[in-house]
Short mmCIF file of N, CA and C in Angstrom, two decimals:
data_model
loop_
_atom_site.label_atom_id
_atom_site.label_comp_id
_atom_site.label_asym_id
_atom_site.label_seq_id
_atom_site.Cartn_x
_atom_site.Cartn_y
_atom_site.Cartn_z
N UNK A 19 88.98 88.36 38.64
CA UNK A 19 87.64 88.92 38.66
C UNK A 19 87.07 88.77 40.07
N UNK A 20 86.84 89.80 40.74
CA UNK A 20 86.39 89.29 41.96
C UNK A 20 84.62 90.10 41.84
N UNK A 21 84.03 89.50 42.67
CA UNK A 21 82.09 90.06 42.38
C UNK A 21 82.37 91.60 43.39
N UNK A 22 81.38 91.84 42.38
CA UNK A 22 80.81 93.67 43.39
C UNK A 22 80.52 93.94 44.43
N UNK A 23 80.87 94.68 45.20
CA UNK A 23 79.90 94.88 45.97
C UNK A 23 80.03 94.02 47.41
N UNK A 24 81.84 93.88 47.23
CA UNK A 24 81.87 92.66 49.00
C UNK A 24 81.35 93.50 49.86
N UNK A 25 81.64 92.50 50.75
CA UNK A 25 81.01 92.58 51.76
C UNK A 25 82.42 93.38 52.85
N UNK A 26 82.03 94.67 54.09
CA UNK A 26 83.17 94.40 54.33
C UNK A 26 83.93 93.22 55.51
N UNK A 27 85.00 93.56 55.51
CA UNK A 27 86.03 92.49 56.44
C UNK A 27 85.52 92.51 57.75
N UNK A 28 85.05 91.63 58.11
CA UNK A 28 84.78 91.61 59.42
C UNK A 28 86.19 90.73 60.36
N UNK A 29 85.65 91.21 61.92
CA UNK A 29 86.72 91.27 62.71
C UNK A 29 86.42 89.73 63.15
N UNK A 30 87.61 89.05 63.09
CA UNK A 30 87.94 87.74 63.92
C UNK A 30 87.53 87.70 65.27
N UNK A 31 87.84 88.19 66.10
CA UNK A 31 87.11 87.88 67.64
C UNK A 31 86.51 89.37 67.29
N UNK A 32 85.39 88.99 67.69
CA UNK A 32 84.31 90.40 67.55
C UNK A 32 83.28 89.76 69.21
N UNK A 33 82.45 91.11 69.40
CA UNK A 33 81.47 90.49 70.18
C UNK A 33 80.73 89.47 70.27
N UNK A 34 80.44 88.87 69.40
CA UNK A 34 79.41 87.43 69.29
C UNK A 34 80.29 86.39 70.10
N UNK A 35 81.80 86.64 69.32
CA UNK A 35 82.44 85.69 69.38
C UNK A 35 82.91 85.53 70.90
N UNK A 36 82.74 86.55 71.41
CA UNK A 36 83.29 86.75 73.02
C UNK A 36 82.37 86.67 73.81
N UNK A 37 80.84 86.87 73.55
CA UNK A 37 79.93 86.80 74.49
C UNK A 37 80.02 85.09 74.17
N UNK A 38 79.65 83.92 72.96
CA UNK A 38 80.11 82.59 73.39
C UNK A 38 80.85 82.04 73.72
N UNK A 39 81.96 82.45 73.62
CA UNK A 39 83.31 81.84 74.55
C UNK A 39 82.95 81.99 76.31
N UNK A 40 82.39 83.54 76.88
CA UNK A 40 81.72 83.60 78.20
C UNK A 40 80.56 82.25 78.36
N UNK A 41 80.04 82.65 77.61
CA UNK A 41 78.50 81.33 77.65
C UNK A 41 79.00 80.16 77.93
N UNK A 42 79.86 79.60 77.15
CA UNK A 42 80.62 78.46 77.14
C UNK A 42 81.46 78.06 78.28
N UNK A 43 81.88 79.17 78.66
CA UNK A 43 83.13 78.86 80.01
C UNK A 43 82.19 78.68 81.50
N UNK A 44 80.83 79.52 81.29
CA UNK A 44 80.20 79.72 82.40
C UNK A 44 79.23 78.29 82.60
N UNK A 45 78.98 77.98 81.09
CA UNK A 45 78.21 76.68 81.09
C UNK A 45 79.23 75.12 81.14
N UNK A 46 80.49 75.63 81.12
CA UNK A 46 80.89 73.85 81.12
C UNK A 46 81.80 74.07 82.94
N UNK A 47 82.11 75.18 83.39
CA UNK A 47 82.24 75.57 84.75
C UNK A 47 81.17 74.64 85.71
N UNK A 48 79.48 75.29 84.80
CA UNK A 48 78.50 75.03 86.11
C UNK A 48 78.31 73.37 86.12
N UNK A 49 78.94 72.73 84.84
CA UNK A 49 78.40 71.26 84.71
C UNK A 49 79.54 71.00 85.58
N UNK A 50 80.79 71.14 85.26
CA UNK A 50 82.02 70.53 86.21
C UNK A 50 81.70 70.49 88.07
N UNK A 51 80.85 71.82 88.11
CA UNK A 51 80.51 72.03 90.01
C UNK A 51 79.53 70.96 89.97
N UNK A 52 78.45 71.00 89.22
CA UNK A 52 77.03 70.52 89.57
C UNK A 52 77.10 68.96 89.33
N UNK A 53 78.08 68.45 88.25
CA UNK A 53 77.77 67.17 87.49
C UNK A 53 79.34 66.11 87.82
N UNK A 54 80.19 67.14 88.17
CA UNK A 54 81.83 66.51 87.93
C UNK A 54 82.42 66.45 87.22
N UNK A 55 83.12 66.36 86.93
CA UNK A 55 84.71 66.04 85.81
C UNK A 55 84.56 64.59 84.88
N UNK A 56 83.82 63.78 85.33
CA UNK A 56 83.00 62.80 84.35
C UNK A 56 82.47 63.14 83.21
N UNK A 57 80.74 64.11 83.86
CA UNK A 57 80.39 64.63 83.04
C UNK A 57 80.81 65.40 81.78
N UNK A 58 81.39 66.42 82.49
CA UNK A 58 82.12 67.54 81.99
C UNK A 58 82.76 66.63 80.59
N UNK A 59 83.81 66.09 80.98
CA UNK A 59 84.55 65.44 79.91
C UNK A 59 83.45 64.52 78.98
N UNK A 60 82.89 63.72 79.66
CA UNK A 60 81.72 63.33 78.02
C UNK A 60 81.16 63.95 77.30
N UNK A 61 80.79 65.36 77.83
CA UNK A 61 79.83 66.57 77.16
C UNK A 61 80.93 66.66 76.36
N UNK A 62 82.45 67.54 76.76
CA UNK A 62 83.55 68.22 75.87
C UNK A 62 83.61 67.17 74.45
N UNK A 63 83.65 65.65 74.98
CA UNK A 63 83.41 64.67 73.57
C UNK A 63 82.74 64.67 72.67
N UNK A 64 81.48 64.39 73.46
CA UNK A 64 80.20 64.45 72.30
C UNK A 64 80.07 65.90 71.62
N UNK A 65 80.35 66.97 72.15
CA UNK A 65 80.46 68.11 71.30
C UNK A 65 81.54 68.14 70.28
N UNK A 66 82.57 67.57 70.47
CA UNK A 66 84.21 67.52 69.47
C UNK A 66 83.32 67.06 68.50
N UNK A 67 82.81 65.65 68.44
CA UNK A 67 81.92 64.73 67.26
C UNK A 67 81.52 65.89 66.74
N UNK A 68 80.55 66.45 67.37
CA UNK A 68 79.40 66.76 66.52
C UNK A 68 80.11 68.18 65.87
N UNK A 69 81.29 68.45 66.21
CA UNK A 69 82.04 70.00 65.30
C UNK A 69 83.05 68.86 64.16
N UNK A 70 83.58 68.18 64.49
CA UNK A 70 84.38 67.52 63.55
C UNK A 70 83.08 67.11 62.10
N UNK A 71 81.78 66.53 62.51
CA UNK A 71 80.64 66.53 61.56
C UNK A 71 80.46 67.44 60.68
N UNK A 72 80.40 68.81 61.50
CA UNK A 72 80.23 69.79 61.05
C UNK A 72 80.94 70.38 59.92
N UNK A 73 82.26 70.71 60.68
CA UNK A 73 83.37 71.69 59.98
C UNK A 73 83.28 71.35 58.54
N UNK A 74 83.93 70.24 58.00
CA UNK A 74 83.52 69.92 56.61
C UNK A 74 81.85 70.46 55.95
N UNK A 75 81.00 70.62 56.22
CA UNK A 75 79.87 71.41 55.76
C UNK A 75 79.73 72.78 56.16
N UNK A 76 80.25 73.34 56.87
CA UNK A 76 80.77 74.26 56.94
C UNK A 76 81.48 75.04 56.27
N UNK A 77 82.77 74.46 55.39
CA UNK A 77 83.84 74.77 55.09
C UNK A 77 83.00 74.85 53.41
N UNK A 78 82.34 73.60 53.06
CA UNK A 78 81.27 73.66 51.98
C UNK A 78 80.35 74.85 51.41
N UNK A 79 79.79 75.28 53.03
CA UNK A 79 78.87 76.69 52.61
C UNK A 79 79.65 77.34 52.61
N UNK A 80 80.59 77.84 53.31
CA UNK A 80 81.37 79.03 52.91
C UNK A 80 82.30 79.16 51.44
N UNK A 81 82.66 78.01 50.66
CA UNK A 81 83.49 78.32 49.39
C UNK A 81 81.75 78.27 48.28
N UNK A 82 80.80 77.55 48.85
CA UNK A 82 79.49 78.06 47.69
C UNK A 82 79.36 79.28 48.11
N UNK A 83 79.22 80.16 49.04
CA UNK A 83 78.97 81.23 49.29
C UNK A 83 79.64 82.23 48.63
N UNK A 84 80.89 81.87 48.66
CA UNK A 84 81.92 82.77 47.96
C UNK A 84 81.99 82.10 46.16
N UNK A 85 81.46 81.22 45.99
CA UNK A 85 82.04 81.03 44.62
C UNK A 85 80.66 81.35 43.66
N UNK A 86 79.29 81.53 44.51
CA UNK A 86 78.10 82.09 44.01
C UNK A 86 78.14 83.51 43.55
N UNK A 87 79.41 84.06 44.19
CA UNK A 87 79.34 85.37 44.26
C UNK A 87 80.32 85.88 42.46
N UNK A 88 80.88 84.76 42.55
CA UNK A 88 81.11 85.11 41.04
C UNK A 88 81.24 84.37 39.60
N UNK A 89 80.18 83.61 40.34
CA UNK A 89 79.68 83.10 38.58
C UNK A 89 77.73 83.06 38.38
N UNK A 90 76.83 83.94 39.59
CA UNK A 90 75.91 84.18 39.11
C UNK A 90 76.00 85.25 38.45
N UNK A 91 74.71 85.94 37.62
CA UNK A 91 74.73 86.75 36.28
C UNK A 91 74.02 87.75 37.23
N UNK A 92 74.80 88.59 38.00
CA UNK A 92 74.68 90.03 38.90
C UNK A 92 73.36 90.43 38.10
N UNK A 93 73.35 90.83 36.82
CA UNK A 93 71.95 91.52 36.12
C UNK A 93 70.79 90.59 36.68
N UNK A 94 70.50 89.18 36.04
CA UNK A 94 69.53 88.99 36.95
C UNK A 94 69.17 88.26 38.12
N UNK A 95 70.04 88.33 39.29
CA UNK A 95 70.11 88.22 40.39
C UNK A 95 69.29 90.07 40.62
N UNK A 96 70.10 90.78 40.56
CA UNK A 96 69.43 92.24 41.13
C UNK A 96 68.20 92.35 40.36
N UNK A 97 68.00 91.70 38.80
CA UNK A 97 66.20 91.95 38.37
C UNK A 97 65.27 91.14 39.39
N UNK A 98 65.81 89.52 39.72
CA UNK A 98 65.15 88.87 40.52
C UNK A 98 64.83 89.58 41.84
N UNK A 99 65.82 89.82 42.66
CA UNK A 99 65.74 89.85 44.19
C UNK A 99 66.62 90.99 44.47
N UNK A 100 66.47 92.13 43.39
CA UNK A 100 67.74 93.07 44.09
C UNK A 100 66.50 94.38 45.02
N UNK A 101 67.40 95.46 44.87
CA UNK A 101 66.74 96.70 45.89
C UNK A 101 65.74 96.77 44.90
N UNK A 102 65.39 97.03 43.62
CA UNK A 102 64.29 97.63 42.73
C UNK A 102 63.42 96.71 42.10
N UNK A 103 63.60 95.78 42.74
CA UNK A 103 62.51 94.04 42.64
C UNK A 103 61.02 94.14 42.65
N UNK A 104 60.71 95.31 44.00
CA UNK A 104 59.65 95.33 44.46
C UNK A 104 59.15 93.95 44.95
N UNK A 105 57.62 94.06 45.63
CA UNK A 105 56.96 93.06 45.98
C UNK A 105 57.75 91.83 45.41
N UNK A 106 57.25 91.54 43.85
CA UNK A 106 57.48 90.23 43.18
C UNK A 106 58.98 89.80 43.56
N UNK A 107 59.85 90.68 43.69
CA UNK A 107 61.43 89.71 44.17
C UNK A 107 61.15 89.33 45.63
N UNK A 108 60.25 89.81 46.27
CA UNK A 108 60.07 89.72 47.63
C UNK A 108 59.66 87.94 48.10
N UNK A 109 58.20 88.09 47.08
CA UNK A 109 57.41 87.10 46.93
C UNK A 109 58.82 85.98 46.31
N UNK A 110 59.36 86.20 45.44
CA UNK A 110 60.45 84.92 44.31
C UNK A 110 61.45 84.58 45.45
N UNK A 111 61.71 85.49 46.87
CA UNK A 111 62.75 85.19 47.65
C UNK A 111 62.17 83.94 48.80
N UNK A 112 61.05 84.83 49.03
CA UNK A 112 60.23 83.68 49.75
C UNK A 112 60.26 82.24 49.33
N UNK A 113 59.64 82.18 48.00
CA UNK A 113 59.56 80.78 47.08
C UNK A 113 60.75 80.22 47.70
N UNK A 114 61.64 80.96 47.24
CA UNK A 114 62.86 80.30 47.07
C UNK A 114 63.47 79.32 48.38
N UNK A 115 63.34 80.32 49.48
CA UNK A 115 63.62 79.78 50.91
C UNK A 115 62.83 78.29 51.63
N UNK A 116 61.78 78.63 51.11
CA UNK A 116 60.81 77.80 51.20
C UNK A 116 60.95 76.36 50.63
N UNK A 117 61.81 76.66 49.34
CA UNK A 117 61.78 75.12 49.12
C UNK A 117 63.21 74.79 49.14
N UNK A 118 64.13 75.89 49.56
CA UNK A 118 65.46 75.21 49.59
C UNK A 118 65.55 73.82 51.02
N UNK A 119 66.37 72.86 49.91
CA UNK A 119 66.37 71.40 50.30
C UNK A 119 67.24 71.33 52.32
N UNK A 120 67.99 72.42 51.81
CA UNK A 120 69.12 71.79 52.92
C UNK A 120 68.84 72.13 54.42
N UNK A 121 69.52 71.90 55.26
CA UNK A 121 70.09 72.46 56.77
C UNK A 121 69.97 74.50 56.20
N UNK A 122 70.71 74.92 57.67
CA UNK A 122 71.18 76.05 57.80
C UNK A 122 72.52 76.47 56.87
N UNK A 123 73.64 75.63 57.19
CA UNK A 123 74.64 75.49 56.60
C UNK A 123 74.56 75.81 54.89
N UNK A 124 73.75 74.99 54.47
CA UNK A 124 73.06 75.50 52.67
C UNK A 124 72.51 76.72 52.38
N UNK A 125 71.41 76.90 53.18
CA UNK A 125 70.86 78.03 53.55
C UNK A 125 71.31 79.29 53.65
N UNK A 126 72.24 79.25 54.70
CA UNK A 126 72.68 80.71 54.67
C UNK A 126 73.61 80.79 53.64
N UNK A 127 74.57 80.10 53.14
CA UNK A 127 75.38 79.64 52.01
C UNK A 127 74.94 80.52 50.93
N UNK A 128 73.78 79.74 49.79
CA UNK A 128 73.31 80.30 49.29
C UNK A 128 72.24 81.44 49.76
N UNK A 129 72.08 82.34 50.88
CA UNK A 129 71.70 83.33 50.42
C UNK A 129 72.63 84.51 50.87
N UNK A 130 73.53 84.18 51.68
CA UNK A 130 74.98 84.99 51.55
C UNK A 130 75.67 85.14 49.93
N UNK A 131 75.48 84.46 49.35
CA UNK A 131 75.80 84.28 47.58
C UNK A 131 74.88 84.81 46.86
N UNK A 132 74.00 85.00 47.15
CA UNK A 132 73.17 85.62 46.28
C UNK A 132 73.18 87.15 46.42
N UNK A 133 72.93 87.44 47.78
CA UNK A 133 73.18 88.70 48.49
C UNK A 133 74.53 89.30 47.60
N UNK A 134 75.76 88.75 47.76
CA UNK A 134 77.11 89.09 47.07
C UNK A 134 76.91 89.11 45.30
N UNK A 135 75.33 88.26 44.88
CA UNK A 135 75.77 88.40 43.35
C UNK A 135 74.55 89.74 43.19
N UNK A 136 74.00 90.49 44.25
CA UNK A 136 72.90 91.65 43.82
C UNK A 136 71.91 91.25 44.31
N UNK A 137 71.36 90.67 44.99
CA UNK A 137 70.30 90.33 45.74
C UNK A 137 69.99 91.68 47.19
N UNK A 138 69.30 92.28 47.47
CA UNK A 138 69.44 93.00 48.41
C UNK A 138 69.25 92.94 50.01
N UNK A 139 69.64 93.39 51.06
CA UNK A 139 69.28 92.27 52.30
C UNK A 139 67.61 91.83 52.55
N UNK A 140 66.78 93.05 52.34
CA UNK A 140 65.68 92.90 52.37
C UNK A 140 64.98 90.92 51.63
N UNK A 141 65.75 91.06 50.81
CA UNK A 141 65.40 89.95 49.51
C UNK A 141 65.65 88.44 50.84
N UNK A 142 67.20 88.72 51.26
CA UNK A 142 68.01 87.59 51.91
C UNK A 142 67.58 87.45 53.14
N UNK A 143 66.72 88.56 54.25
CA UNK A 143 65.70 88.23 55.15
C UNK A 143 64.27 87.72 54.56
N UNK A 144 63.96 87.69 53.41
CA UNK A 144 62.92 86.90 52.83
C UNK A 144 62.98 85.57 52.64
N UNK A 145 64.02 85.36 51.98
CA UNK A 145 64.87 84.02 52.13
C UNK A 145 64.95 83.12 53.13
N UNK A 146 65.40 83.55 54.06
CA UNK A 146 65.78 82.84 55.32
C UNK A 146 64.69 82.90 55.98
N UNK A 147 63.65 83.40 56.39
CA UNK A 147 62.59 83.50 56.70
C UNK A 147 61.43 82.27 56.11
N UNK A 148 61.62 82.63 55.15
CA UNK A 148 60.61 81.69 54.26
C UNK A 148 61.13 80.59 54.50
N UNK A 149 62.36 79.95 54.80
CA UNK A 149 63.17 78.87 54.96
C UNK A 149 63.08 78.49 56.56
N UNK A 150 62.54 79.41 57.39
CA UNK A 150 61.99 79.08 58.23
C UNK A 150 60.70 78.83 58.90
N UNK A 151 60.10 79.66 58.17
CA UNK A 151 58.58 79.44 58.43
C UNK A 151 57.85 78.54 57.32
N UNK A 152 58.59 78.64 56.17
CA UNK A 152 57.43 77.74 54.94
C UNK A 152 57.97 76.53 54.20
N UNK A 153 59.24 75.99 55.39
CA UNK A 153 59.92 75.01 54.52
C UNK A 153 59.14 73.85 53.58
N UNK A 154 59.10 73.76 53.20
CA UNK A 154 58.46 72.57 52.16
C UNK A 154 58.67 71.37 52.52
N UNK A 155 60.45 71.28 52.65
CA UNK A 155 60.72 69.91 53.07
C UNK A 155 60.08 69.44 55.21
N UNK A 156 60.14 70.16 55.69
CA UNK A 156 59.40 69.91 57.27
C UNK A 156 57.94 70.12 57.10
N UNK A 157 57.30 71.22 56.13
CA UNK A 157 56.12 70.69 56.22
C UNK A 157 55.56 69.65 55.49
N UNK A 158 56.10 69.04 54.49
CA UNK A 158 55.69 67.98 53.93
C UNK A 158 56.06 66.12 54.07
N UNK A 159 56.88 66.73 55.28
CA UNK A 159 57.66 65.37 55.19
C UNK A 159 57.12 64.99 57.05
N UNK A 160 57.65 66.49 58.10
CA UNK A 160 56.89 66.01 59.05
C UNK A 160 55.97 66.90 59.54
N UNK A 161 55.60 67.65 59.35
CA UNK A 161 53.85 68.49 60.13
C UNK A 161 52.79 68.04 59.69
N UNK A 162 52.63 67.64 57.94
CA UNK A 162 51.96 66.77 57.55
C UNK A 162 51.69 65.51 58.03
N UNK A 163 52.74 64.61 58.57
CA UNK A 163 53.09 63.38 59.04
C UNK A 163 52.20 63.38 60.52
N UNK A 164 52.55 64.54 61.34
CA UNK A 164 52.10 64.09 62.36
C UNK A 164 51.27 65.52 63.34
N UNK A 165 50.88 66.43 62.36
CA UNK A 165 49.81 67.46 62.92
C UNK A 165 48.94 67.14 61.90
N UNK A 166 47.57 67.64 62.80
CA UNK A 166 46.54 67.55 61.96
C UNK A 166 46.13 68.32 60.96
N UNK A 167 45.96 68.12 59.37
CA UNK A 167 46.63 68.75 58.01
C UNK A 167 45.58 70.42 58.14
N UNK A 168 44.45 70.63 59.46
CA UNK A 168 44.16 71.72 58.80
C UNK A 168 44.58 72.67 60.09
N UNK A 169 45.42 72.32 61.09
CA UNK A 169 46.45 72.93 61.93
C UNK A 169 47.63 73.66 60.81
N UNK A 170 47.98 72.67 60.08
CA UNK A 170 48.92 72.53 59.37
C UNK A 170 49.14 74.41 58.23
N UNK A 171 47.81 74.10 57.85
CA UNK A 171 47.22 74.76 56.82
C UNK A 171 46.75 76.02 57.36
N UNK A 172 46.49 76.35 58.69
CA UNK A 172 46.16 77.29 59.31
C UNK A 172 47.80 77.93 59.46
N UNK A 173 48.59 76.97 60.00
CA UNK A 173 50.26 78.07 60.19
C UNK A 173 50.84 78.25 59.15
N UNK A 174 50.56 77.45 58.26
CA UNK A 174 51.35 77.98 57.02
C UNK A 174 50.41 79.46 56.20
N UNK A 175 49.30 79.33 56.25
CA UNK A 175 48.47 80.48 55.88
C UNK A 175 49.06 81.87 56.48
N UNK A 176 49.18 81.52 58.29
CA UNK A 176 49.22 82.56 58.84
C UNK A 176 50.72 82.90 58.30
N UNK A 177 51.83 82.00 58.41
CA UNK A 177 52.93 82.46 58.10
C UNK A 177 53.59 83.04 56.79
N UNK A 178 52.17 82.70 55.80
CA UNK A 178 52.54 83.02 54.15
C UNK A 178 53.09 84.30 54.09
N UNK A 179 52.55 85.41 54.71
CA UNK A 179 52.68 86.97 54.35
C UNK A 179 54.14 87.49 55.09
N UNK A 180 54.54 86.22 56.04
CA UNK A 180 55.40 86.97 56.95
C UNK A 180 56.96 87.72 56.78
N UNK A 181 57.20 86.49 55.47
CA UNK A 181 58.79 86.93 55.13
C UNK A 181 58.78 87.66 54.17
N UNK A 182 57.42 88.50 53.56
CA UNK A 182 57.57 89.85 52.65
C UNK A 182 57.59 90.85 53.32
N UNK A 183 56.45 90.82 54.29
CA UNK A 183 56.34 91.46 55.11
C UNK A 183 57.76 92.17 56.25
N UNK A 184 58.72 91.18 56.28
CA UNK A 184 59.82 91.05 56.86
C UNK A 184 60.70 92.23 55.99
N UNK A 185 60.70 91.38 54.41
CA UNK A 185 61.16 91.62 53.41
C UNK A 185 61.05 93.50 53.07
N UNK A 186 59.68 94.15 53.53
CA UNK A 186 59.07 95.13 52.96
C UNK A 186 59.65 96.43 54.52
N UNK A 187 59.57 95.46 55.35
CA UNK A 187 60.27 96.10 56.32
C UNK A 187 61.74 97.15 56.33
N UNK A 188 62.71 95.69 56.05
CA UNK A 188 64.04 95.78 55.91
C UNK A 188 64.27 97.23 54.44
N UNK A 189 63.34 96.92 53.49
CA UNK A 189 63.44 97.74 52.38
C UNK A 189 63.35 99.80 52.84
N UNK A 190 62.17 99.55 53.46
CA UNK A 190 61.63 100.73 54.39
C UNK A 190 62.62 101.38 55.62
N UNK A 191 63.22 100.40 56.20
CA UNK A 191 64.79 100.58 56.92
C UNK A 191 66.01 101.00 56.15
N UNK A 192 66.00 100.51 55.07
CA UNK A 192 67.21 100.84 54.63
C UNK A 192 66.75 102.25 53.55
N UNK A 193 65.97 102.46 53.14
CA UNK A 193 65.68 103.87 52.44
C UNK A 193 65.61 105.14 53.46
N UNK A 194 64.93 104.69 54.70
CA UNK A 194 64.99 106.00 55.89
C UNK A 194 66.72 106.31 56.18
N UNK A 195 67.30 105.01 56.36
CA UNK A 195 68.88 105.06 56.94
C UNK A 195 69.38 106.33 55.60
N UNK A 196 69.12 105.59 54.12
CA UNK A 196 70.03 106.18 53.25
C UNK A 196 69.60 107.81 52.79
N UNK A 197 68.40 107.93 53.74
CA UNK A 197 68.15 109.37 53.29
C UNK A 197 68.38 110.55 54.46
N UNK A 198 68.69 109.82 55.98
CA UNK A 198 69.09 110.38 57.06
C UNK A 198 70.48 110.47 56.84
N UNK A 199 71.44 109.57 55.82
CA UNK A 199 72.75 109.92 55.42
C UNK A 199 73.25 111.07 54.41
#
């Protein structure tokens, strides 16, 4: 049984992947001229750590990503957050982003999985959005902590509308694309 609607195959070295490999060569080049072969080599370390940290959560979001994709219930994933959701899946995607617990790594995880079980992109830029502007866990744990609560209350206000808005965008993009096709 594989879920509907993959995604297609994307290319192994693609542009992203080649403009950071440049970034990378040009940035550990300028530390080796500017800093030495000392430097250089402690940076190359402390970066190994912090990918060896990584990879394992990494390797995590990507099999939830893929294993969301076929054991959520496609019907209401697309009633929740699909193309014909309207506003309210817009608004339920937001929620959602907003209070998801984790890093990026979780994050995009589950909304790459959701996206794959009928969720529409519009929905999954709501998501991630809201997960950036309305996290629950950073504003409650530190903006609360250490801005003053009606600073606080002023950016989250301003930012409430932003990831439907985002959301209502992407929807409006993709109906012009599919009717210029």
């Amino acid at each position: 049984m594989t879920p509907p609607d993959r995604p297609k195959k994307r290319k192994k070295i693609d542009a992203g992947l080649i403009t950071l490999l440049c970034i990378l060569l040009a940035s550990g080049a300028a530390v080796w001229v500017q800093k030495g072969p000392g430097i250089f080599f402690d940076t190359v370390w402390t970066d190994l750590g912090f990918v060896a940290v990584m990879i394992p959560k990494l390797i995590g979001a990507a099999l939830l990503a893929v294993a969301l994709g076929y054991v959520l219930p496609r019907e209401k994933i697309m009633a929740l957050a699909g193309p014909d959701s309207g506003v309210l899946g817009l608004v339920i995607a937001t929620v959602a982003g907003a209070v998801f617990p984790g890093g990026p790594a979780v994050t995009f995880a589950l909304t790459a999985g959701l996206i794959a079980s009928g969720a529409d992109v519009a929905s999954g830029v709501a998501m991630v959005t809201g997960w950036v502007l309305l996290s629950a866990n950073r504003t409650l744990i530190w903006e609360l902590s250490l801005l003053p609560s009606h600073f606080v209350l002023v950016r989250v206000l301003l930012a409430l509308p932003v990831p439907v808005l985002l959301g209502l965008a992407v929807r409006l993009l993709a109906r012009r694309r599919a009717a210029a096709e």
